[in-house]
mmCIF file with all atom_site columns, C-alpha atoms in Angstrom:
data_model
loop_
_atom_site.group_PDB
_atom_site.id
_atom_site.type_symbol
_atom_site.label_atom_id
_atom_site.label_alt_id
_atom_site.label_comp_id
_atom_site.label_asym_id
_atom_site.label_entity_id
_atom_site.label_seq_id
_atom_site.pdbx_PDB_ins_code
_atom_site.Cartn_x
_atom_site.Cartn_y
_atom_site.Cartn_z
_atom_site.occupancy
_atom_site.B_iso_or_equiv
_atom_site.pdbx_formal_charge
_atom_site.auth_seq_id
_atom_site.auth_comp_id
_atom_site.auth_asym_id
_atom_site.auth_atom_id
_atom_site.pdbx_PDB_model_num
ATOM 1   C CA . GLN Y 1 1   ? 0.000   0.000   0.000  1.00 0.00 ? 1   GLN Y CA 1
ATOM 2   C CA . SER Y 1 2   ? 1.662   3.256   -1.125 1.00 0.00 ? 2   SER Y CA 1
ATOM 3   C CA . ALA Y 1 3   ? 1.661   6.145   1.291  1.00 0.00 ? 3   ALA Y CA 1
ATOM 4   C CA . LEU Y 1 4   ? -0.420  9.193   0.516  1.00 0.00 ? 4   LEU Y CA 1
ATOM 5   C CA . THR Y 1 5   ? 1.553   12.198  -0.769 1.00 0.00 ? 5   THR Y CA 1
ATOM 6   C CA . GLN Y 1 6   ? 1.879   15.314  1.356  1.00 0.00 ? 6   GLN Y CA 1
ATOM 7   C CA . PRO Y 1 7   ? 4.245   18.274  1.059  1.00 0.00 ? 7   PRO Y CA 1
ATOM 8   C CA . ALA Y 1 8   ? 7.183   17.886  3.417  1.00 0.00 ? 8   ALA Y CA 1
ATOM 9   C CA . SER Y 1 9   ? 6.734   21.346  4.880  1.00 0.00 ? 9   SER Y CA 1
ATOM 10  C CA . VAL Y 1 10  ? 4.530   24.432  4.854  1.00 0.00 ? 10  VAL Y CA 1
ATOM 11  C CA . SER Y 1 11  ? 4.848   27.691  6.706  1.00 0.00 ? 11  SER Y CA 1
ATOM 12  C CA . GLY Y 1 12  ? 2.811   30.764  7.489  1.00 0.00 ? 12  GLY Y CA 1
ATOM 13  C CA . SER Y 1 13  ? 2.744   33.805  9.707  1.00 0.00 ? 13  SER Y CA 1
ATOM 14  C CA . PRO Y 1 14  ? 0.418   34.190  12.675 1.00 0.00 ? 14  PRO Y CA 1
ATOM 15  C CA . GLY Y 1 15  ? -3.074  35.075  11.522 1.00 0.00 ? 15  GLY Y CA 1
ATOM 16  C CA . GLN Y 1 16  ? -2.572  33.739  8.026  1.00 0.00 ? 16  GLN Y CA 1
ATOM 17  C CA . SER Y 1 17  ? -4.166  30.647  6.498  1.00 0.00 ? 17  SER Y CA 1
ATOM 18  C CA . ILE Y 1 18  ? -2.358  27.618  5.156  1.00 0.00 ? 18  ILE Y CA 1
ATOM 19  C CA . THR Y 1 19  ? -3.496  24.530  3.292  1.00 0.00 ? 19  THR Y CA 1
ATOM 20  C CA . ILE Y 1 20  ? -1.911  21.085  3.364  1.00 0.00 ? 20  ILE Y CA 1
ATOM 21  C CA . SER Y 1 21  ? -2.690  18.725  0.505  1.00 0.00 ? 21  SER Y CA 1
ATOM 22  C CA . CYS Y 1 22  ? -2.906  14.952  0.597  1.00 0.00 ? 22  CYS Y CA 1
ATOM 23  C CA . THR Y 1 23  ? -2.944  13.058  -2.689 1.00 0.00 ? 23  THR Y CA 1
ATOM 24  C CA . GLY Y 1 24  ? -3.924  9.453   -3.043 1.00 0.00 ? 24  GLY Y CA 1
ATOM 25  C CA . GLY Y 1 25  ? -5.504  7.199   -5.650 1.00 0.00 ? 25  GLY Y CA 1
ATOM 26  C CA . ASN Y 1 26  ? -8.507  5.153   -6.609 1.00 0.00 ? 26  ASN Y CA 1
ATOM 27  C CA . ARG Y 1 27  ? -7.940  2.657   -3.787 1.00 0.00 ? 27  ARG Y CA 1
ATOM 28  C CA . ASP Y 1 28  ? -8.218  5.296   -1.084 1.00 0.00 ? 28  ASP Y CA 1
ATOM 29  C CA . VAL Y 1 29  ? -8.839  9.059   -1.183 1.00 0.00 ? 29  VAL Y CA 1
ATOM 30  C CA . ALA Y 1 30  ? -10.653 9.155   -4.539 1.00 0.00 ? 30  ALA Y CA 1
ATOM 31  C CA . THR Y 1 31  ? -13.110 6.423   -3.621 1.00 0.00 ? 31  THR Y CA 1
ATOM 32  C CA . TYR Y 1 32  ? -13.840 6.852   0.076  1.00 0.00 ? 32  TYR Y CA 1
ATOM 33  C CA . ASN Y 1 33  ? -14.942 9.862   2.127  1.00 0.00 ? 33  ASN Y CA 1
ATOM 34  C CA . LEU Y 1 34  ? -12.955 8.482   5.032  1.00 0.00 ? 34  LEU Y CA 1
ATOM 35  C CA . VAL Y 1 35  ? -10.023 10.865  5.183  1.00 0.00 ? 35  VAL Y CA 1
ATOM 36  C CA . SER Y 1 36  ? -8.835  12.002  8.595  1.00 0.00 ? 36  SER Y CA 1
ATOM 37  C CA . TRP Y 1 37  ? -6.155  14.427  9.733  1.00 0.00 ? 37  TRP Y CA 1
ATOM 38  C CA . TYR Y 1 38  ? -3.911  14.240  12.806 1.00 0.00 ? 38  TYR Y CA 1
ATOM 39  C CA . GLN Y 1 39  ? -1.821  16.837  14.559 1.00 0.00 ? 39  GLN Y CA 1
ATOM 40  C CA . HIS Y 1 40  ? 1.360   15.506  16.124 1.00 0.00 ? 40  HIS Y CA 1
ATOM 41  C CA . HIS Y 1 41  ? 3.600   17.418  18.478 1.00 0.00 ? 41  HIS Y CA 1
ATOM 42  C CA . PRO Y 1 42  ? 6.850   15.445  18.904 1.00 0.00 ? 42  PRO Y CA 1
ATOM 43  C CA . GLY Y 1 43  ? 6.830   13.363  22.048 1.00 0.00 ? 43  GLY Y CA 1
ATOM 44  C CA . LYS Y 1 44  ? 3.069   13.547  22.427 1.00 0.00 ? 44  LYS Y CA 1
ATOM 45  C CA . ALA Y 1 45  ? 0.179   11.407  21.250 1.00 0.00 ? 45  ALA Y CA 1
ATOM 46  C CA . PRO Y 1 46  ? -1.210  12.310  17.824 1.00 0.00 ? 46  PRO Y CA 1
ATOM 47  C CA . LYS Y 1 47  ? -4.541  14.156  17.965 1.00 0.00 ? 47  LYS Y CA 1
ATOM 48  C CA . LEU Y 1 48  ? -7.518  13.760  15.661 1.00 0.00 ? 48  LEU Y CA 1
ATOM 49  C CA . MET Y 1 49  ? -8.364  17.099  14.015 1.00 0.00 ? 49  MET Y CA 1
ATOM 50  C CA . ILE Y 1 50  ? -10.660 16.189  11.103 1.00 0.00 ? 50  ILE Y CA 1
ATOM 51  C CA . TYR Y 1 51  ? -12.488 12.990  10.198 1.00 0.00 ? 51  TYR Y CA 1
ATOM 52  C CA . GLU Y 1 52  ? -14.620 11.820  7.282  1.00 0.00 ? 52  GLU Y CA 1
ATOM 53  C CA . VAL Y 1 53  ? -13.094 14.600  5.154  1.00 0.00 ? 53  VAL Y CA 1
ATOM 54  C CA . THR Y 1 54  ? -14.886 17.566  6.725  1.00 0.00 ? 54  THR Y CA 1
ATOM 55  C CA . LYS Y 1 55  ? -16.025 16.719  10.267 1.00 0.00 ? 55  LYS Y CA 1
ATOM 56  C CA . ARG Y 1 56  ? -14.462 18.210  13.384 1.00 0.00 ? 56  ARG Y CA 1
ATOM 57  C CA . PRO Y 1 57  ? -14.387 16.289  16.666 1.00 0.00 ? 57  PRO Y CA 1
ATOM 58  C CA . SER Y 1 58  ? -15.789 18.013  19.701 1.00 0.00 ? 58  SER Y CA 1
ATOM 59  C CA . GLY Y 1 59  ? -13.322 20.517  21.102 1.00 0.00 ? 59  GLY Y CA 1
ATOM 60  C CA . ILE Y 1 60  ? -11.412 21.140  17.884 1.00 0.00 ? 60  ILE Y CA 1
ATOM 61  C CA . SER Y 1 61  ? -11.294 24.760  16.826 1.00 0.00 ? 61  SER Y CA 1
ATOM 62  C CA . ASN Y 1 62  ? -13.291 25.795  13.753 1.00 0.00 ? 62  ASN Y CA 1
ATOM 63  C CA . ARG Y 1 63  ? -10.039 27.268  12.444 1.00 0.00 ? 63  ARG Y CA 1
ATOM 64  C CA . PHE Y 1 64  ? -9.391  23.747  11.191 1.00 0.00 ? 64  PHE Y CA 1
ATOM 65  C CA . SER Y 1 65  ? -11.335 22.584  8.142  1.00 0.00 ? 65  SER Y CA 1
ATOM 66  C CA . GLY Y 1 66  ? -11.114 19.774  5.640  1.00 0.00 ? 66  GLY Y CA 1
ATOM 67  C CA . SER Y 1 67  ? -12.140 19.230  2.048  1.00 0.00 ? 67  SER Y CA 1
ATOM 68  C CA . LYS Y 1 68  ? -11.655 16.854  -0.840 1.00 0.00 ? 68  LYS Y CA 1
ATOM 69  C CA . SER Y 1 69  ? -11.623 17.043  -4.602 1.00 0.00 ? 69  SER Y CA 1
ATOM 70  C CA . GLY Y 1 70  ? -11.055 13.914  -6.638 1.00 0.00 ? 70  GLY Y CA 1
ATOM 71  C CA . ASN Y 1 71  ? -7.992  12.124  -5.317 1.00 0.00 ? 71  ASN Y CA 1
ATOM 72  C CA . THR Y 1 72  ? -6.734  15.047  -3.216 1.00 0.00 ? 72  THR Y CA 1
ATOM 73  C CA . ALA Y 1 73  ? -7.841  15.934  0.296  1.00 0.00 ? 73  ALA Y CA 1
ATOM 74  C CA . SER Y 1 74  ? -6.863  19.161  2.002  1.00 0.00 ? 74  SER Y CA 1
ATOM 75  C CA . LEU Y 1 75  ? -6.548  20.521  5.516  1.00 0.00 ? 75  LEU Y CA 1
ATOM 76  C CA . THR Y 1 76  ? -6.863  24.274  5.939  1.00 0.00 ? 76  THR Y CA 1
ATOM 77  C CA . ILE Y 1 77  ? -5.857  26.094  9.091  1.00 0.00 ? 77  ILE Y CA 1
ATOM 78  C CA . SER Y 1 78  ? -7.008  29.688  9.302  1.00 0.00 ? 78  SER Y CA 1
ATOM 79  C CA . GLY Y 1 79  ? -5.872  32.353  11.764 1.00 0.00 ? 79  GLY Y CA 1
ATOM 80  C CA . LEU Y 1 80  ? -2.570  30.563  12.345 1.00 0.00 ? 80  LEU Y CA 1
ATOM 81  C CA . GLN Y 1 81  ? -1.365  30.474  15.933 1.00 0.00 ? 81  GLN Y CA 1
ATOM 82  C CA . ALA Y 1 82  ? 2.013   29.555  17.366 1.00 0.00 ? 82  ALA Y CA 1
ATOM 83  C CA . GLU Y 1 83  ? 0.498   26.474  19.008 1.00 0.00 ? 83  GLU Y CA 1
ATOM 84  C CA . ASP Y 1 84  ? -0.460  25.119  15.565 1.00 0.00 ? 84  ASP Y CA 1
ATOM 85  C CA . GLU Y 1 85  ? 3.193   24.440  14.812 1.00 0.00 ? 85  GLU Y CA 1
ATOM 86  C CA . ALA Y 1 86  ? 3.372   20.649  14.568 1.00 0.00 ? 86  ALA Y CA 1
ATOM 87  C CA . ASP Y 1 87  ? 3.488   17.752  12.149 1.00 0.00 ? 87  ASP Y CA 1
ATOM 88  C CA . TYR Y 1 88  ? 0.244   16.965  10.331 1.00 0.00 ? 88  TYR Y CA 1
ATOM 89  C CA . TYR Y 1 89  ? -0.677  13.610  8.852  1.00 0.00 ? 89  TYR Y CA 1
ATOM 90  C CA . CYS Y 1 90  ? -3.519  12.673  6.578  1.00 0.00 ? 90  CYS Y CA 1
ATOM 91  C CA . CYS Y 1 91  ? -4.951  9.182   6.652  1.00 0.00 ? 91  CYS Y CA 1
ATOM 92  C CA . SER Y 1 92  ? -7.442  7.389   4.449  1.00 0.00 ? 92  SER Y CA 1
ATOM 93  C CA . TYR Y 1 93  ? -9.365  4.183   4.484  1.00 0.00 ? 93  TYR Y CA 1
ATOM 94  C CA . ALA Y 1 94  ? -8.055  1.987   1.711  1.00 0.00 ? 94  ALA Y CA 1
ATOM 95  C CA . SER Y 1 95  ? -9.608  -1.031  0.057  1.00 0.00 ? 95  SER Y CA 1
ATOM 96  C CA . SER Y 1 96  ? -9.355  -4.375  1.858  1.00 0.00 ? 96  SER Y CA 1
ATOM 97  C CA . SER Y 1 97  ? -10.105 -2.881  5.268  1.00 0.00 ? 97  SER Y CA 1
ATOM 98  C CA . SER Y 1 98  ? -6.879  -1.042  5.877  1.00 0.00 ? 98  SER Y CA 1
ATOM 99  C CA . LEU Y 1 99  ? -5.580  2.435   6.553  1.00 0.00 ? 99  LEU Y CA 1
ATOM 100 C CA . VAL Y 1 100 ? -2.884  4.364   4.757  1.00 0.00 ? 100 VAL Y CA 1
ATOM 101 C CA . PHE Y 1 101 ? -1.117  7.471   6.043  1.00 0.00 ? 101 PHE Y CA 1
ATOM 102 C CA . GLY Y 1 102 ? 0.553   10.354  4.305  1.00 0.00 ? 102 GLY Y CA 1
ATOM 103 C CA . GLY Y 1 103 ? 4.226   11.021  4.821  1.00 0.00 ? 103 GLY Y CA 1
ATOM 104 C CA . GLY Y 1 104 ? 3.503   13.988  7.079  1.00 0.00 ? 104 GLY Y CA 1
ATOM 105 C CA . THR Y 1 105 ? 3.856   17.756  6.730  1.00 0.00 ? 105 THR Y CA 1
ATOM 106 C CA . LYS Y 1 106 ? 5.828   19.942  9.106  1.00 0.00 ? 106 LYS Y CA 1
ATOM 107 C CA . LEU Y 1 107 ? 4.011   23.206  9.753  1.00 0.00 ? 107 LEU Y CA 1
ATOM 108 C CA . THR Y 1 108 ? 6.169   26.122  10.812 1.00 0.00 ? 108 THR Y CA 1
ATOM 109 C CA . VAL Y 1 109 ? 4.567   29.254  12.197 1.00 0.00 ? 109 VAL Y CA 1
ATOM 110 C CA . LEU Y 1 110 ? 6.967   32.067  11.351 1.00 0.00 ? 110 LEU Y CA 1
ATOM 111 C CA . GLN M 2 1   ? -10.603 9.233   32.549 1.00 0.00 ? 1   GLN M CA 1
ATOM 112 C CA . VAL M 2 2   ? -10.675 7.972   28.984 1.00 0.00 ? 2   VAL M CA 1
ATOM 113 C CA . GLN M 2 3   ? -7.144  6.969   28.102 1.00 0.00 ? 3   GLN M CA 1
ATOM 114 C CA . LEU M 2 4   ? -4.802  4.423   26.589 1.00 0.00 ? 4   LEU M CA 1
ATOM 115 C CA . VAL M 2 5   ? -1.734  3.642   28.672 1.00 0.00 ? 5   VAL M CA 1
ATOM 116 C CA . GLN M 2 6   ? 1.125   1.865   26.946 1.00 0.00 ? 6   GLN M CA 1
ATOM 117 C CA . SER M 2 7   ? 3.990   -0.146  28.353 1.00 0.00 ? 7   SER M CA 1
ATOM 118 C CA . GLY M 2 8   ? 7.487   1.205   28.738 1.00 0.00 ? 8   GLY M CA 1
ATOM 119 C CA . ALA M 2 9   ? 10.397  1.398   26.341 1.00 0.00 ? 9   ALA M CA 1
ATOM 120 C CA . GLU M 2 10  ? 12.041  -1.800  25.131 1.00 0.00 ? 10  GLU M CA 1
ATOM 121 C CA . VAL M 2 11  ? 15.512  -2.589  23.822 1.00 0.00 ? 11  VAL M CA 1
ATOM 122 C CA . GLU M 2 12  ? 15.858  -5.760  21.772 1.00 0.00 ? 12  GLU M CA 1
ATOM 123 C CA . LYS M 2 13  ? 18.483  -7.477  19.671 1.00 0.00 ? 13  LYS M CA 1
ATOM 124 C CA . PRO M 2 14  ? 18.025  -8.261  15.991 1.00 0.00 ? 14  PRO M CA 1
ATOM 125 C CA . GLY M 2 15  ? 16.094  -11.478 15.484 1.00 0.00 ? 15  GLY M CA 1
ATOM 126 C CA . ALA M 2 16  ? 14.310  -11.222 18.808 1.00 0.00 ? 16  ALA M CA 1
ATOM 127 C CA . SER M 2 17  ? 10.618  -10.491 19.440 1.00 0.00 ? 17  SER M CA 1
ATOM 128 C CA . VAL M 2 18  ? 8.983   -7.665  21.341 1.00 0.00 ? 18  VAL M CA 1
ATOM 129 C CA . LYS M 2 19  ? 5.530   -7.385  22.876 1.00 0.00 ? 19  LYS M CA 1
ATOM 130 C CA . VAL M 2 20  ? 3.981   -3.996  23.634 1.00 0.00 ? 20  VAL M CA 1
ATOM 131 C CA . SER M 2 21  ? 0.822   -3.536  25.672 1.00 0.00 ? 21  SER M CA 1
ATOM 132 C CA . CYS M 2 22  ? -1.915  -0.921  25.641 1.00 0.00 ? 22  CYS M CA 1
ATOM 133 C CA . LYS M 2 23  ? -4.367  -0.720  28.536 1.00 0.00 ? 23  LYS M CA 1
ATOM 134 C CA . ALA M 2 24  ? -7.692  1.022   27.922 1.00 0.00 ? 24  ALA M CA 1
ATOM 135 C CA . SER M 2 25  ? -9.683  2.757   30.619 1.00 0.00 ? 25  SER M CA 1
ATOM 136 C CA . GLY M 2 26  ? -12.696 5.026   30.940 1.00 0.00 ? 26  GLY M CA 1
ATOM 137 C CA . TYR M 2 27  ? -14.752 3.464   28.152 1.00 0.00 ? 27  TYR M CA 1
ATOM 138 C CA . THR M 2 28  ? -16.298 0.163   27.090 1.00 0.00 ? 28  THR M CA 1
ATOM 139 C CA . PHE M 2 29  ? -13.340 -1.838  25.820 1.00 0.00 ? 29  PHE M CA 1
ATOM 140 C CA . THR M 2 30  ? -15.341 -4.065  23.473 1.00 0.00 ? 30  THR M CA 1
ATOM 141 C CA . SER M 2 31  ? -17.062 -1.129  21.742 1.00 0.00 ? 31  SER M CA 1
ATOM 142 C CA . TYR M 2 32  ? -13.901 -0.091  19.931 1.00 0.00 ? 32  TYR M CA 1
ATOM 143 C CA . TYR M 2 33  ? -11.380 -1.548  17.556 1.00 0.00 ? 33  TYR M CA 1
ATOM 144 C CA . MET M 2 34  ? -7.756  -1.040  18.495 1.00 0.00 ? 34  MET M CA 1
ATOM 145 C CA . HIS M 2 35  ? -5.230  -0.133  15.842 1.00 0.00 ? 35  HIS M CA 1
ATOM 146 C CA . TRP M 2 36  ? -1.442  -0.100  15.987 1.00 0.00 ? 36  TRP M CA 1
ATOM 147 C CA . VAL M 2 37  ? 0.600   2.547   14.207 1.00 0.00 ? 37  VAL M CA 1
ATOM 148 C CA . ARG M 2 38  ? 4.343   3.074   14.304 1.00 0.00 ? 38  ARG M CA 1
ATOM 149 C CA . GLN M 2 39  ? 6.734   5.902   13.521 1.00 0.00 ? 39  GLN M CA 1
ATOM 150 C CA . ALA M 2 40  ? 10.367  5.196   12.762 1.00 0.00 ? 40  ALA M CA 1
ATOM 151 C CA . PRO M 2 41  ? 12.897  7.989   13.352 1.00 0.00 ? 41  PRO M CA 1
ATOM 152 C CA . GLY M 2 42  ? 12.646  10.573  10.612 1.00 0.00 ? 42  GLY M CA 1
ATOM 153 C CA . HIS M 2 43  ? 9.686   8.826   9.021  1.00 0.00 ? 43  HIS M CA 1
ATOM 154 C CA . GLY M 2 44  ? 5.941   9.248   8.980  1.00 0.00 ? 44  GLY M CA 1
ATOM 155 C CA . LEU M 2 45  ? 3.201   7.177   10.529 1.00 0.00 ? 45  LEU M CA 1
ATOM 156 C CA . GLU M 2 46  ? 2.743   3.613   9.330  1.00 0.00 ? 46  GLU M CA 1
ATOM 157 C CA . TRP M 2 47  ? -0.384  1.537   9.909  1.00 0.00 ? 47  TRP M CA 1
ATOM 158 C CA . MET M 2 48  ? 0.337   -1.957  11.237 1.00 0.00 ? 48  MET M CA 1
ATOM 159 C CA . GLY M 2 49  ? -3.086  -3.448  11.704 1.00 0.00 ? 49  GLY M CA 1
ATOM 160 C CA . MET M 2 50  ? -6.126  -3.698  13.926 1.00 0.00 ? 50  MET M CA 1
ATOM 161 C CA . ILE M 2 51  ? -7.957  -5.945  16.333 1.00 0.00 ? 51  ILE M CA 1
ATOM 162 C CA . ASN M 2 52  ? -11.648 -6.221  17.198 1.00 0.00 ? 52  ASN M CA 1
ATOM 163 C CA . PRO M 2 53  ? -11.815 -7.282  20.865 1.00 0.00 ? 53  PRO M CA 1
ATOM 164 C CA . SER M 2 54  ? -15.531 -7.916  20.535 1.00 0.00 ? 54  SER M CA 1
ATOM 165 C CA . ALA M 2 55  ? -15.320 -10.391 17.659 1.00 0.00 ? 55  ALA M CA 1
ATOM 166 C CA . GLY M 2 56  ? -11.785 -11.580 18.246 1.00 0.00 ? 56  GLY M CA 1
ATOM 167 C CA . SER M 2 57  ? -10.757 -10.745 14.703 1.00 0.00 ? 57  SER M CA 1
ATOM 168 C CA . THR M 2 58  ? -7.589  -9.163  13.418 1.00 0.00 ? 58  THR M CA 1
ATOM 169 C CA . ARG M 2 59  ? -6.417  -7.549  10.200 1.00 0.00 ? 59  ARG M CA 1
ATOM 170 C CA . TYR M 2 60  ? -2.733  -6.912  9.511  1.00 0.00 ? 60  TYR M CA 1
ATOM 171 C CA . ALA M 2 61  ? -1.037  -4.621  7.028  1.00 0.00 ? 61  ALA M CA 1
ATOM 172 C CA . GLU M 2 62  ? 0.672   -6.448  4.183  1.00 0.00 ? 62  GLU M CA 1
ATOM 173 C CA . ASN M 2 63  ? 4.090   -5.156  5.260  1.00 0.00 ? 63  ASN M CA 1
ATOM 174 C CA . PHE M 2 64  ? 3.780   -6.965  8.593  1.00 0.00 ? 64  PHE M CA 1
ATOM 175 C CA . GLN M 2 65  ? 2.050   -10.187 7.569  1.00 0.00 ? 65  GLN M CA 1
ATOM 176 C CA . GLY M 2 66  ? 3.788   -13.154 9.136  1.00 0.00 ? 66  GLY M CA 1
ATOM 177 C CA . ARG M 2 67  ? 5.712   -11.067 11.694 1.00 0.00 ? 67  ARG M CA 1
ATOM 178 C CA . VAL M 2 68  ? 2.981   -9.362  13.717 1.00 0.00 ? 68  VAL M CA 1
ATOM 179 C CA . THR M 2 69  ? 0.449   -10.763 16.142 1.00 0.00 ? 69  THR M CA 1
ATOM 180 C CA . MET M 2 70  ? -2.211  -8.702  17.896 1.00 0.00 ? 70  MET M CA 1
ATOM 181 C CA . THR M 2 71  ? -3.996  -10.117 20.911 1.00 0.00 ? 71  THR M CA 1
ATOM 182 C CA . TRP M 2 72  ? -6.250  -8.886  23.678 1.00 0.00 ? 72  TRP M CA 1
ATOM 183 C CA . ASP M 2 73  ? -7.355  -9.598  27.229 1.00 0.00 ? 73  ASP M CA 1
ATOM 184 C CA . THR M 2 74  ? -10.883 -8.447  27.929 1.00 0.00 ? 74  THR M CA 1
ATOM 185 C CA . SER M 2 75  ? -10.510 -9.030  31.666 1.00 0.00 ? 75  SER M CA 1
ATOM 186 C CA . THR M 2 76  ? -7.884  -6.284  31.860 1.00 0.00 ? 76  THR M CA 1
ATOM 187 C CA . SER M 2 77  ? -9.004  -4.197  28.835 1.00 0.00 ? 77  SER M CA 1
ATOM 188 C CA . THR M 2 78  ? -5.554  -4.611  27.359 1.00 0.00 ? 78  THR M CA 1
ATOM 189 C CA . VAL M 2 79  ? -4.401  -5.199  23.805 1.00 0.00 ? 79  VAL M CA 1
ATOM 190 C CA . TYR M 2 80  ? -0.968  -6.371  22.768 1.00 0.00 ? 80  TYR M CA 1
ATOM 191 C CA . VAL M 2 81  ? 1.127   -6.238  19.643 1.00 0.00 ? 81  VAL M CA 1
ATOM 192 C CA . GLU M 2 82  ? 4.013   -8.644  19.195 1.00 0.00 ? 82  GLU M CA 1
ATOM 193 C CA . LEU M 2 83  ? 6.556   -8.193  16.428 1.00 0.00 ? 83  LEU M CA 1
ATOM 194 C CA . SER M 2 84  ? 9.002   -10.983 15.691 1.00 0.00 ? 84  SER M CA 1
ATOM 195 C CA . SER M 2 85  ? 12.262  -11.325 13.755 1.00 0.00 ? 85  SER M CA 1
ATOM 196 C CA . LEU M 2 86  ? 13.166  -7.799  14.678 1.00 0.00 ? 86  LEU M CA 1
ATOM 197 C CA . ARG M 2 87  ? 15.571  -5.832  12.530 1.00 0.00 ? 87  ARG M CA 1
ATOM 198 C CA . SER M 2 88  ? 17.091  -2.390  12.944 1.00 0.00 ? 88  SER M CA 1
ATOM 199 C CA . GLU M 2 89  ? 14.395  -0.877  10.721 1.00 0.00 ? 89  GLU M CA 1
ATOM 200 C CA . ASP M 2 90  ? 11.815  -1.830  13.343 1.00 0.00 ? 90  ASP M CA 1
ATOM 201 C CA . THR M 2 91  ? 13.254  0.781   15.696 1.00 0.00 ? 91  THR M CA 1
ATOM 202 C CA . ALA M 2 92  ? 10.262  3.078   16.134 1.00 0.00 ? 92  ALA M CA 1
ATOM 203 C CA . VAL M 2 93  ? 7.668   4.482   18.452 1.00 0.00 ? 93  VAL M CA 1
ATOM 204 C CA . TYR M 2 94  ? 4.656   2.198   18.504 1.00 0.00 ? 94  TYR M CA 1
ATOM 205 C CA . TYR M 2 95  ? 1.221   3.703   19.155 1.00 0.00 ? 95  TYR M CA 1
ATOM 206 C CA . CYS M 2 96  ? -2.114  2.132   19.911 1.00 0.00 ? 96  CYS M CA 1
ATOM 207 C CA . ALA M 2 97  ? -5.222  4.047   18.882 1.00 0.00 ? 97  ALA M CA 1
ATOM 208 C CA . ARG M 2 98  ? -8.922  3.240   19.035 1.00 0.00 ? 98  ARG M CA 1
ATOM 209 C CA . VAL M 2 99  ? -11.698 3.397   16.448 1.00 0.00 ? 99  VAL M CA 1
ATOM 210 C CA . ALA M 2 100 ? -15.386 3.072   17.320 1.00 0.00 ? 100 ALA M CA 1
ATOM 211 C CA . LEU M 2 101 ? -17.084 -0.103  16.106 1.00 0.00 ? 101 LEU M CA 1
ATOM 212 C CA . GLY M 2 102 ? -19.136 0.504   12.990 1.00 0.00 ? 102 GLY M CA 1
ATOM 213 C CA . PRO M 2 103 ? -18.391 2.100   9.627  1.00 0.00 ? 103 PRO M CA 1
ATOM 214 C CA . PHE M 2 104 ? -15.736 4.320   11.160 1.00 0.00 ? 104 PHE M CA 1
ATOM 215 C CA . TRP M 2 105 ? -12.076 4.576   10.332 1.00 0.00 ? 105 TRP M CA 1
ATOM 216 C CA . HIS M 2 106 ? -10.780 7.552   12.315 1.00 0.00 ? 106 HIS M CA 1
ATOM 217 C CA . LEU M 2 107 ? -8.468  7.129   15.288 1.00 0.00 ? 107 LEU M CA 1
ATOM 218 C CA . ASP M 2 108 ? -10.046 9.271   17.978 1.00 0.00 ? 108 ASP M CA 1
ATOM 219 C CA . LEU M 2 109 ? -7.830  8.413   20.943 1.00 0.00 ? 109 LEU M CA 1
ATOM 220 C CA . TRP M 2 110 ? -4.151  7.526   20.947 1.00 0.00 ? 110 TRP M CA 1
ATOM 221 C CA . GLY M 2 111 ? -1.694  6.215   23.479 1.00 0.00 ? 111 GLY M CA 1
ATOM 222 C CA . ARG M 2 112 ? 1.494   8.154   24.134 1.00 0.00 ? 112 ARG M CA 1
ATOM 223 C CA . GLY M 2 113 ? 3.635   5.619   22.353 1.00 0.00 ? 113 GLY M CA 1
ATOM 224 C CA . THR M 2 114 ? 6.239   2.999   23.252 1.00 0.00 ? 114 THR M CA 1
ATOM 225 C CA . LEU M 2 115 ? 9.786   3.290   21.973 1.00 0.00 ? 115 LEU M CA 1
ATOM 226 C CA . VAL M 2 116 ? 11.221  0.024   20.705 1.00 0.00 ? 116 VAL M CA 1
ATOM 227 C CA . SER M 2 117 ? 14.916  0.083   19.922 1.00 0.00 ? 117 SER M CA 1
ATOM 228 C CA . VAL M 2 118 ? 16.520  -2.748  17.976 1.00 0.00 ? 118 VAL M CA 1
ATOM 229 C CA . SER M 2 119 ? 20.273  -2.868  18.266 1.00 0.00 ? 119 SER M CA 1
ATOM 230 C CA . SER M 2 120 ? 23.005  -5.450  18.591 1.00 0.00 ? 120 SER M CA 1
#
């Protein structure tokens, strides 16, 4: 199962918006609306930020939003804050009852 | 408190096996699948597989078929992952994470991870 493709890094200034893309294929992102996004601060447990492409778990700021078009899902963070600096991973259900992750994107808040 | 508590760090030699535990608390253990995900140094997250404590079924990622075994103990709400024939590339932080039973595939609660180091 090939990993989903994410940019290695993105950056933005406080208050700005950034978008992280996640590209897959017909066995995962393009076929299933089961894309989730995780925030990971090194040394801590990953945290669910978005699930089923666009849904936010309780307690997650509405500054975080998700979308999908064809085989590419996206995570947008608006009103960037210093605390948003972390690694972000997309994940998709893939055929044959499995999960596949993206390679991760390091977000730097300038 | 809803949480997943994992066992401590392990150091193993190449060719050996390692078993990591993940104890669930604060929720109904059999109402959730448990997944295992690992992160090698400098790499991203990698899905290893999942277990359904309610049905006793497992599903393993192709990359780990034949080397991984996931088990559970309902009496202690604990799941285990055992990886055999360890090699240096298995050095990683291993996470457990739960998914609600049903047509769901998002990991809504994670453990803090267990570092497994493989070195001669």
